[in-house]
Tab-separated table of C-alpha atoms in Angstrom:
chain	number	residue	atom	x	y	z
A	276	MET	CA	-31.404	-105.957	150.273
A	277	MET	CA	-27.639	-105.864	150.856
A	278	SER	CA	-26.808	-108.997	152.643
A	279	THR	CA	-23.587	-110.581	153.997
A	280	ILE	CA	-22.822	-114.184	154.816
A	281	LYS	CA	-21.399	-114.484	158.415
A	282	THR	CA	-19.222	-117.662	159.145
A	283	PHE	CA	-18.471	-118.986	162.622
A	284	VAL	CA	-17.507	-121.973	164.490
A	285	MET	CA	-19.783	-123.547	167.191
A	286	VAL	CA	-18.547	-124.740	170.496
A	287	SER	CA	-19.007	-128.299	169.211
A	288	GLY	CA	-16.511	-127.376	166.380
A	289	GLU	CA	-19.228	-127.456	163.541
A	290	ARG	CA	-18.734	-124.901	160.881
A	291	TYR	CA	-21.959	-122.905	160.191
A	292	CYS	CA	-22.968	-119.541	158.230
A	293	LEU	CA	-25.815	-117.238	158.304
A	294	LEU	CA	-27.016	-114.542	155.905
A	295	VAL	CA	-27.222	-111.320	157.737
A	296	ASN	CA	-28.283	-107.742	156.973
A	297	ALA	CA	-25.145	-105.920	155.569
A	298	HIS	CA	-25.952	-102.735	157.571
A	299	SER	CA	-27.366	-103.866	160.714
A	300	GLY	CA	-25.670	-107.253	160.998
A	301	LEU	CA	-28.997	-108.949	162.185
A	302	PRO	CA	-29.710	-112.411	160.816
A	303	LEU	CA	-32.440	-112.648	158.010
A	304	PHE	CA	-35.131	-114.982	159.237
A	305	SER	CA	-36.244	-116.819	156.142
A	306	PRO	CA	-32.907	-117.454	154.391
A	307	ASN	CA	-31.529	-118.750	157.646
A	308	LEU	CA	-34.696	-120.956	158.218
A	309	PHE	CA	-34.315	-122.451	154.765
A	310	ILE	CA	-30.588	-123.145	155.307
A	311	THR	CA	-31.175	-124.724	158.458
A	312	THR	CA	-34.049	-126.918	157.515
A	313	GLN	CA	-33.103	-127.710	153.962
A	314	SER	CA	-29.352	-127.811	154.141
A	315	ARG	CA	-27.967	-128.284	157.662
A	316	ASN	CA	-30.657	-130.894	158.640
A	317	ARG	CA	-29.816	-132.828	155.491
A	318	SER	CA	-26.071	-132.970	156.632
A	319	LEU	CA	-24.828	-130.919	153.574
A	320	SER	CA	-21.344	-129.471	153.778
A	321	TYR	CA	-20.339	-126.122	154.956
A	322	SER	CA	-19.464	-125.190	151.529
A	323	SER	CA	-22.885	-126.215	150.145
A	324	MET	CA	-24.578	-124.065	152.794
A	325	GLU	CA	-22.344	-121.068	152.087
A	326	SER	CA	-23.014	-121.553	148.263
A	327	THR	CA	-26.791	-121.736	148.887
A	328	LEU	CA	-26.723	-118.472	150.825
A	329	SER	CA	-24.694	-116.865	148.198
A	330	GLY	CA	-27.451	-117.577	145.636
A	331	ILE	CA	-30.197	-116.404	147.856
A	332	SER	CA	-28.205	-113.196	148.395
A	333	VAL	CA	-28.131	-112.518	144.560
A	334	LEU	CA	-31.892	-112.994	144.628
A	335	LEU	CA	-32.413	-110.442	147.486
A	336	ARG	CA	-30.181	-107.961	145.652
A	337	PHE	CA	-32.392	-108.437	142.505
A	338	MET	CA	-35.515	-107.573	144.386
A	339	GLN	CA	-33.819	-104.624	146.073
A	340	GLU	CA	-32.821	-103.056	142.804
A	341	ARG	CA	-36.583	-103.548	141.790
A	342	GLY	CA	-37.734	-101.820	144.873
A	343	GLU	CA	-39.529	-104.927	146.026
A	344	ASN	CA	-39.694	-107.254	148.976
A	345	ILE	CA	-40.018	-110.857	147.962
A	346	GLU	CA	-41.834	-112.103	150.983
A	347	THR	CA	-44.391	-109.253	150.781
A	348	ARG	CA	-44.906	-110.044	147.258
A	349	PHE	CA	-45.349	-113.811	147.706
A	350	GLN	CA	-47.749	-113.112	150.450
A	351	LYS	CA	-49.998	-111.425	147.934
A	352	GLY	CA	-49.767	-114.376	145.697
A	353	GLU	CA	-47.860	-112.475	143.061
A	354	PHE	CA	-45.177	-114.778	141.655
A	355	PHE	CA	-42.548	-114.188	139.004
A	356	LYS	CA	-43.708	-113.618	135.380
A	357	GLU	CA	-41.949	-114.776	132.335
A	358	TYR	CA	-40.248	-111.494	131.691
A	359	GLU	CA	-39.068	-111.392	135.303
A	360	LEU	CA	-37.707	-114.802	135.028
A	361	ASP	CA	-35.600	-113.693	132.078
A	362	ALA	CA	-34.451	-110.676	133.896
A	363	LEU	CA	-33.484	-112.772	136.950
A	364	ARG	CA	-31.536	-115.106	134.730
A	365	ASP	CA	-29.622	-112.258	133.245
A	366	PHE	CA	-29.024	-110.852	136.918
A	367	CYS	CA	-27.548	-114.231	137.872
A	368	GLN	CA	-24.840	-113.853	135.100
A	369	ILE	CA	-23.559	-110.814	136.745
A	370	LYS	CA	-20.070	-110.989	138.504
A	371	PHE	CA	-19.960	-109.114	141.831
A	372	ARG	CA	-16.503	-108.457	143.289
A	373	SER	CA	-16.635	-110.193	146.640
A	374	GLN	CA	-15.382	-108.435	149.722
A	375	ARG	CA	-14.229	-111.022	152.143
A	376	THR	CA	-12.730	-109.750	155.323
A	377	LYS	CA	-9.660	-111.467	156.539
A	378	GLU	CA	-10.193	-114.931	158.025
A	379	GLU	CA	-9.032	-114.040	161.465
A	380	SER	CA	-11.676	-111.152	161.837
A	381	ASN	CA	-15.408	-111.566	162.012
A	382	GLY	CA	-15.887	-114.159	159.387
A	383	LEU	CA	-18.007	-111.854	157.057
A	384	LEU	CA	-18.144	-112.307	153.258
A	385	ASN	CA	-19.990	-109.614	151.476
A	386	ILE	CA	-21.166	-111.139	148.147
A	387	SER	CA	-22.973	-107.901	147.296
A	388	GLY	CA	-20.109	-105.836	146.263
A	389	LEU	CA	-19.631	-103.761	143.131
A	390	ARG	CA	-20.584	-105.213	139.875
A	391	ASP	CA	-17.910	-106.312	137.393
A	392	PHE	CA	-19.171	-104.978	133.979
A	393	ASP	CA	-16.318	-106.535	131.952
A	394	GLU	CA	-16.710	-110.212	133.061
A	395	LYS	CA	-19.650	-112.551	133.615
A	396	VAL	CA	-19.675	-115.586	135.991
A	397	SER	CA	-18.971	-119.011	134.616
A	398	SER	CA	-22.008	-120.972	133.282
A	399	GLN	CA	-21.441	-123.355	136.380
A	400	THR	CA	-21.934	-120.476	138.824
A	401	GLU	CA	-24.943	-119.178	136.907
A	402	TYR	CA	-26.345	-122.794	136.989
A	403	VAL	CA	-25.860	-122.992	140.693
A	404	ARG	CA	-27.399	-119.626	141.318
A	405	LEU	CA	-30.573	-120.442	139.383
A	406	THR	CA	-30.851	-123.943	141.040
A	407	VAL	CA	-30.700	-122.193	144.518
A	408	ILE	CA	-33.052	-119.525	143.644
A	409	ALA	CA	-35.601	-122.025	142.222
A	410	GLN	CA	-35.514	-124.125	145.358
A	411	TYR	CA	-35.736	-121.191	147.601
A	412	THR	CA	-38.523	-119.312	145.903
A	413	LYS	CA	-40.558	-122.566	145.767
A	414	TRP	CA	-40.042	-123.199	149.467
A	415	LEU	CA	-40.648	-119.545	150.443
A	416	ALA	CA	-43.811	-119.353	148.256
A	417	GLU	CA	-45.124	-122.595	149.966
A	418	GLN	CA	-44.228	-121.252	153.326
A	419	GLN	CA	-46.708	-118.159	152.794
A	420	PHE	CA	-49.558	-120.408	152.473
A	421	VAL	CA	-49.092	-122.830	155.250
A	422	GLY	CA	-52.366	-123.371	157.105
A	423	SER	CA	-54.370	-121.956	154.332
A	424	SER	CA	-56.304	-123.415	151.684
A	425	LYS	CA	-53.773	-123.438	148.917
A	426	ASP	CA	-56.068	-123.801	145.622
A	427	ARG	CA	-55.026	-125.696	142.767
A	428	LEU	CA	-54.131	-122.428	140.636
A	429	THR	CA	-51.632	-121.239	143.349
A	430	VAL	CA	-49.954	-124.631	143.372
A	431	LEU	CA	-49.591	-124.652	139.593
A	432	GLN	CA	-48.331	-121.027	139.657
A	433	ILE	CA	-45.542	-122.029	142.166
A	434	GLY	CA	-44.714	-125.008	140.117
A	435	LYS	CA	-44.455	-122.930	136.834
A	436	MET	CA	-42.258	-120.525	138.531
A	437	GLU	CA	-39.808	-123.315	139.814
A	438	LYS	CA	-39.825	-124.942	136.323
A	439	GLY	CA	-39.320	-121.526	134.602
A	440	LEU	CA	-36.243	-120.848	136.765
A	441	LYS	CA	-34.694	-124.179	136.102
A	442	SER	CA	-35.438	-124.162	132.443
A	443	ARG	CA	-33.370	-120.945	132.134
A	444	ARG	CA	-30.244	-122.631	133.509
A	445	PRO	CA	-27.447	-122.845	131.205
A	446	VAL	CA	-27.232	-126.431	129.341
A	447	LYS	CA	-24.632	-128.557	130.878
A	448	LYS	CA	-22.394	-129.518	128.074
A	449	ASN	CA	-20.328	-132.648	128.040
A	450	ARG	CA	-16.593	-132.155	128.175
A	451	ASN	CA	-14.764	-132.504	125.096
A	452	ALA	CA	-13.002	-135.823	125.712
A	453	VAL	CA	-10.402	-134.979	122.970
A	454	ARG	CA	-9.328	-131.866	124.738
A	455	ASP	CA	-9.637	-133.187	128.251
A	456	GLU	CA	-6.024	-133.352	129.113
A	457	LYS	CA	-5.850	-132.979	132.907
A	458	GLY	CA	-2.370	-134.012	133.783
A	459	LEU	CA	0.880	-132.201	133.240
A	460	ASP	CA	3.015	-133.185	130.433
A	461	GLU	CA	6.937	-133.692	130.836
A	462	GLU	CA	7.853	-130.209	130.074
A	463	GLN	CA	5.244	-128.688	132.299
A	464	ILE	CA	6.464	-130.824	135.239
A	465	ALA	CA	10.015	-129.898	134.785
A	466	LEU	CA	9.101	-126.388	134.650
A	467	VAL	CA	7.097	-126.582	137.978
A	468	PHE	CA	10.065	-128.402	139.668
A	469	GLU	CA	12.237	-125.495	138.649
A	470	LEU	CA	9.726	-122.835	139.935
A	471	PHE	CA	9.490	-124.472	143.339
A	472	ARG	CA	13.207	-125.146	143.619
A	473	PRO	CA	14.411	-122.672	146.566
A	474	ALA	CA	17.561	-121.687	144.789
A	475	SER	CA	16.072	-121.217	141.368
A	476	GLU	CA	16.164	-117.704	139.769
A	477	LEU	CA	12.687	-118.414	138.365
A	478	ASN	CA	11.181	-118.980	141.850
A	479	PRO	CA	8.397	-116.251	142.320
A	480	PHE	CA	8.527	-116.400	146.071
A	481	THR	CA	11.003	-114.191	147.833
A	482	ASP	CA	11.120	-115.137	151.459
A	483	GLU	CA	13.337	-118.207	151.960
A	484	SER	CA	11.157	-119.941	154.389
A	485	VAL	CA	8.166	-119.595	152.270
A	486	ARG	CA	10.258	-121.156	149.338
A	487	ILE	CA	10.965	-124.220	151.621
A	488	ARG	CA	7.360	-124.740	152.603
A	489	ASN	CA	6.085	-124.331	148.990
A	490	ARG	CA	8.481	-126.744	147.643
A	491	LEU	CA	7.409	-129.229	150.243
A	492	ILE	CA	3.804	-128.541	149.317
A	493	PHE	CA	4.461	-129.387	145.658
A	494	LEU	CA	6.651	-132.422	146.454
A	495	MET	CA	3.713	-133.833	148.721
A	496	LEU	CA	1.056	-133.276	146.011
A	497	TYR	CA	3.186	-134.727	143.220
A	498	HIS	CA	4.663	-137.705	144.923
A	499	LEU	CA	1.519	-138.860	146.987
A	500	GLY	CA	-1.239	-137.537	144.772
A	501	LEU	CA	-2.928	-135.638	147.565
A	502	ARG	CA	-5.897	-133.366	147.414
A	503	GLY	CA	-5.730	-129.819	148.720
A	504	GLY	CA	-7.931	-130.534	151.568
A	505	GLU	CA	-5.855	-133.661	152.689
A	506	LEU	CA	-2.575	-131.740	152.240
A	507	LEU	CA	-3.851	-128.814	154.493
A	508	ASN	CA	-5.185	-131.275	157.108
A	509	ILE	CA	-1.829	-132.886	157.773
A	510	ARG	CA	-0.626	-132.691	161.351
A	511	ILE	CA	2.989	-133.337	162.518
A	512	ARG	CA	1.612	-136.230	164.491
A	513	ASP	CA	0.356	-137.981	161.286
A	514	ILE	CA	3.865	-138.616	160.168
A	515	ASP	CA	5.774	-141.586	161.365
A	516	PHE	CA	9.454	-140.754	160.794
A	517	GLY	CA	10.441	-144.057	162.005
A	518	LYS	CA	8.531	-146.041	159.278
A	519	ASN	CA	8.539	-143.227	156.637
A	520	GLN	CA	4.634	-143.308	156.660
A	521	LEU	CA	1.919	-140.615	156.411
A	522	VAL	CA	-1.681	-141.126	157.766
A	523	ILE	CA	-4.413	-139.293	155.979
A	524	VAL	CA	-7.186	-138.738	158.482
A	525	ARG	CA	-10.812	-137.273	158.246
A	526	ARG	CA	-11.322	-134.573	160.704
A	527	ALA	CA	-14.496	-132.639	160.037
A	528	ASP	CA	-15.506	-129.934	162.646
A	529	GLU	CA	-12.268	-130.037	164.651
A	530	LYS	CA	-12.474	-127.605	167.634
A	531	ASP	CA	-8.908	-126.876	167.709
A	532	ASP	CA	-8.700	-125.880	163.993
A	533	PRO	CA	-8.991	-122.076	163.925
A	534	ARG	CA	-9.938	-122.017	160.226
A	535	THR	CA	-13.591	-121.074	159.726
A	536	ASN	CA	-13.602	-122.480	156.256
A	537	GLN	CA	-12.012	-125.810	157.314
A	538	PRO	CA	-10.247	-127.910	154.464
A	539	LEU	CA	-11.871	-131.203	154.382
A	540	VAL	CA	-10.793	-134.793	153.661
A	541	LYS	CA	-13.191	-136.067	151.123
A	542	THR	CA	-11.342	-139.414	150.688
A	543	LEU	CA	-11.016	-142.487	152.984
A	544	ASP	CA	-8.511	-142.719	155.761
A	545	ARG	CA	-5.188	-144.322	154.657
A	546	ARG	CA	-1.581	-144.810	155.523
A	547	LEU	CA	0.738	-143.890	152.624
A	548	PRO	CA	4.528	-144.941	152.348
A	549	MET	CA	7.079	-142.238	151.722
A	550	LYS	CA	10.558	-142.306	150.293
A	551	ASP	CA	13.357	-141.258	152.559
A	552	THR	CA	14.082	-138.119	150.402
A	553	LEU	CA	10.539	-136.792	150.891
A	554	VAL	CA	10.685	-137.473	154.661
A	555	GLN	CA	13.920	-135.604	154.697
A	556	GLU	CA	12.223	-132.651	153.038
A	557	ILE	CA	9.416	-132.535	155.657
A	558	HIS	CA	11.984	-132.867	158.405
A	559	HIS	CA	14.049	-129.999	156.975
A	560	TYR	CA	10.837	-127.725	156.709
A	561	ILE	CA	9.950	-128.452	160.356
A	562	LEU	CA	13.345	-127.834	161.877
A	563	ASN	CA	14.555	-125.026	159.401
A	564	ALA	CA	11.487	-123.105	158.453
A	565	ARG	CA	8.525	-123.788	160.473
A	566	LYS	CA	9.903	-123.525	163.972
A	567	ASN	CA	11.138	-120.127	163.367
A	568	ILE	CA	7.668	-118.879	162.499
A	569	PRO	CA	5.957	-117.003	165.424
A	570	ASN	CA	3.028	-118.764	167.118
A	571	SER	CA	3.630	-121.948	165.062
A	572	THR	CA	4.332	-124.105	168.141
A	573	LYS	CA	0.699	-123.507	169.298
A	574	ASN	CA	-0.487	-125.995	166.766
A	575	ASP	CA	0.805	-129.089	165.040
A	576	PHE	CA	-0.488	-128.518	161.557
A	577	LEU	CA	2.285	-129.334	159.253
A	578	PHE	CA	1.917	-126.221	156.984
A	579	VAL	CA	1.318	-122.903	158.556
A	580	THR	CA	1.090	-119.285	157.540
A	581	HIS	CA	4.460	-117.481	157.300
A	582	LYS	CA	3.343	-114.050	156.379
A	583	SER	CA	3.395	-111.660	159.322
A	584	GLY	CA	-0.052	-110.704	160.879
A	585	PRO	CA	-2.783	-111.926	163.132
A	586	THR	CA	-2.819	-115.376	161.286
A	587	GLN	CA	0.959	-115.939	161.467
A	588	GLY	CA	1.718	-119.439	162.515
A	589	GLN	CA	-1.769	-120.564	162.105
A	590	PRO	CA	-2.677	-123.420	159.863
A	591	LEU	CA	-2.375	-122.545	156.278
A	592	SER	CA	-5.810	-121.531	154.890
A	593	LYS	CA	-7.540	-122.566	151.800
A	594	SER	CA	-7.105	-119.149	150.389
A	595	GLY	CA	-3.461	-119.290	151.213
A	596	TYR	CA	-2.803	-122.441	149.453
A	597	LYS	CA	-4.730	-121.299	146.341
A	598	LYS	CA	-2.686	-118.149	146.402
A	599	VAL	CA	0.606	-120.258	146.124
A	600	ILE	CA	-0.914	-122.084	143.150
A	601	GLU	CA	-2.025	-118.895	141.434
A	602	ILE	CA	1.471	-117.376	141.743
A	603	VAL	CA	3.093	-120.261	140.157
A	604	ARG	CA	0.384	-120.455	137.369
A	605	THR	CA	1.015	-116.854	136.491
A	606	ALA	CA	4.762	-117.268	136.433
A	607	SER	CA	4.832	-118.773	133.131
A	608	PRO	CA	2.461	-118.962	129.897
A	609	ALA	CA	3.087	-122.787	129.821
A	610	LEU	CA	1.220	-123.046	133.121
A	611	PHE	CA	-1.873	-120.934	132.343
A	612	ASN	CA	-4.127	-123.568	133.393
A	613	PHE	CA	-1.954	-125.089	136.245
A	614	THR	CA	-3.880	-126.290	139.432
A	615	GLY	CA	-2.911	-128.354	142.485
A	616	HIS	CA	-5.317	-131.022	141.467
A	617	GLN	CA	-3.512	-131.532	138.257
A	618	LEU	CA	-0.735	-133.141	140.253
A	619	ARG	CA	-3.130	-135.728	141.364
A	620	HIS	CA	-3.876	-136.573	137.777
A	621	SER	CA	-0.138	-136.609	137.129
A	622	TRP	CA	0.276	-139.132	139.915
A	623	ASN	CA	-2.347	-141.306	138.227
A	624	VAL	CA	-0.379	-141.065	134.967
A	625	ALA	CA	3.029	-142.110	136.547
A	626	PHE	CA	0.922	-144.967	138.593
A	627	SER	CA	-0.333	-146.324	135.119
A	628	ASN	CA	3.191	-146.005	133.575
A	629	GLN	CA	4.672	-147.976	136.411
A	630	MET	CA	2.177	-150.690	136.236
A	631	ASP	CA	2.652	-150.928	132.500
A	632	ALA	CA	6.455	-151.151	132.820
A	633	MET	CA	6.432	-154.083	135.045
A	634	ASN	CA	7.412	-157.529	133.740
A	635	GLU	CA	4.450	-159.238	135.347
A	636	PRO	CA	2.106	-156.471	136.127
A	637	PRO	CA	-0.922	-157.008	138.543
A	638	ASN	CA	-4.126	-157.763	136.555
A	639	GLN	CA	-6.745	-154.981	136.111
A	640	GLU	CA	-8.610	-155.829	139.147
A	641	GLN	CA	-5.635	-155.668	141.434
A	642	GLN	CA	-4.523	-152.625	139.887
A	643	GLU	CA	-7.901	-150.853	140.513
A	644	LYS	CA	-7.712	-151.920	144.072
A	645	MET	CA	-4.259	-150.645	144.589
A	646	ARG	CA	-5.034	-147.424	142.975
A	647	SER	CA	-8.227	-147.099	144.920
A	648	TYR	CA	-6.355	-147.617	148.345
A	649	LEU	CA	-3.696	-145.086	147.460
A	650	MET	CA	-6.039	-142.385	146.280
A	651	GLY	CA	-8.574	-142.935	149.143
A	652	TRP	CA	-11.496	-144.030	146.963
A	653	LYS	CA	-14.104	-146.528	148.076
A	654	GLU	CA	-13.166	-149.857	146.455
A	655	GLY	CA	-15.611	-150.796	143.694
A	656	SER	CA	-16.660	-147.205	143.345
A	657	GLY	CA	-15.494	-147.293	139.719
A	658	THR	CA	-13.351	-144.068	140.102
A	659	ALA	CA	-10.227	-145.790	139.508
A	660	THR	CA	-11.330	-147.306	136.041
A	661	HIS	CA	-11.958	-143.936	134.383
A	662	TYR	CA	-9.845	-141.461	136.336
A	663	ASN	CA	-6.815	-141.499	134.142
A	664	LYS	CA	-8.161	-140.731	130.649
A	665	ARG	CA	-4.882	-139.506	129.352
A	666	PHE	CA	-3.152	-142.759	129.724
A	667	VAL	CA	-5.867	-144.750	128.413
A	668	LYS	CA	-5.727	-142.472	125.198
A	669	LYS	CA	-2.091	-142.887	125.046
A	670	LYS	CA	-2.262	-146.754	124.983
A	671	ALA	CA	-5.098	-146.562	122.500
A	672	ASN	CA	-3.068	-144.398	120.090
A	673	GLU	CA	0.043	-146.695	120.311
A	674	ALA	CA	-2.308	-149.798	119.569
A	675	ALA	CA	-3.971	-147.889	116.609
A	676	LEU	CA	-0.605	-146.991	115.141
A	677	LYS	CA	0.603	-150.716	115.389
A	678	LEU	CA	-2.713	-151.861	113.836
A	679	GLN	CA	-2.035	-149.502	110.986
A	680	GLU	CA	1.389	-150.779	110.393
A	681	GLY	CA	0.168	-154.189	110.160
A	682	MET	CA	-2.767	-153.168	107.656
A	683	ILE	CA	-0.218	-151.510	105.162
A	684	ARG	CA	0.179	-153.287	101.888
A	685	VAL	CA	2.765	-152.370	99.349
A	686	PRO	CA	1.485	-152.750	95.734
A	687	LYS	CA	3.466	-155.149	93.674
A	688	GLY	CA	6.202	-153.754	91.684
A	689	VAL	CA	6.640	-150.869	94.183
A	690	THR	CA	9.634	-150.637	96.428
A	691	ASN	CA	9.379	-148.846	99.884
A	692	GLY	CA	10.995	-145.489	99.649
A	693	LYS	CA	11.079	-145.519	95.723
């Protein structure tokens, strides 16, 4: 069955999604009952619900191509056999070209588009799909036998099917710690600064107001270590221009946020200090670029869409933000793996260097508390102790070299360099 994810905002401001028939637009009963009882009622995030429905949609397409209805089949007590589990695993590796309509329209996401035969999904996506399908098929099979006398054999068959699907998930390999370089090096940072500089010939953006906006996006990510969701949630009223401070606030399910896929603040509320130069950049953008964008005065989100169209002047969407990062990433081979989140890692590198350069730096416990507050992490969560792997490796290498120097012994009768 061709299915489509329909997203919408409730009167309460809650973001929600349903799986509907791609042709009739009618909601599909079982998938939506599952998402309501197993996801929404467990207070899972909107993105988790959308990911779940995406996995179920892949399962429905698999069944459609085989000419079968999964509910009818389960009602007969016919569950997946071993060779079918293998086929379903292979199907979960297929990359479908998503067909998402513009955010300002009806909120439809058609994940059953054409196949991309040249590329497979990542192992992480395959893992999520198989996990979702294992959970959904177990739940659906059990629903078919509610009120009946489920014999032991049926229970074992359902459990075997679930276990078979989960066992076919790709193995989660530990990241290679040696190659886990998350932050940007100095040359990359200098390049990104140049690419975002409004007057630069290397700047990949053509519109002047867009250049001003994107430079501010970069500066706030780099100097404050913000997450993308935090950045897109900033309202002008969150900025205290008198005290040079910015308040990061959690605002889930806001009624006056027109974005269906609302960017979320995953960290704790906090108040961050800003240098005069950064505050001046914000002020410059508001007065010289943002105010000239049609419809921008209808909301007070700091970053808005500049491109002409139905969403012009509305809060910048997650897809719009990702597009900015993607354009910069493709502007130079040296930035082939550039992401906005790397700037958060770079902030942590700079923080560690600053602490290390102090004559009398705070002790380890105090540094962790400071870092946790500025990053919005819960104190004592442990995130601050392992977040900056690059700095730890750098200091370990320096210590190792000094150790080696002290261990070198020159044989008797031999002069250094001769």
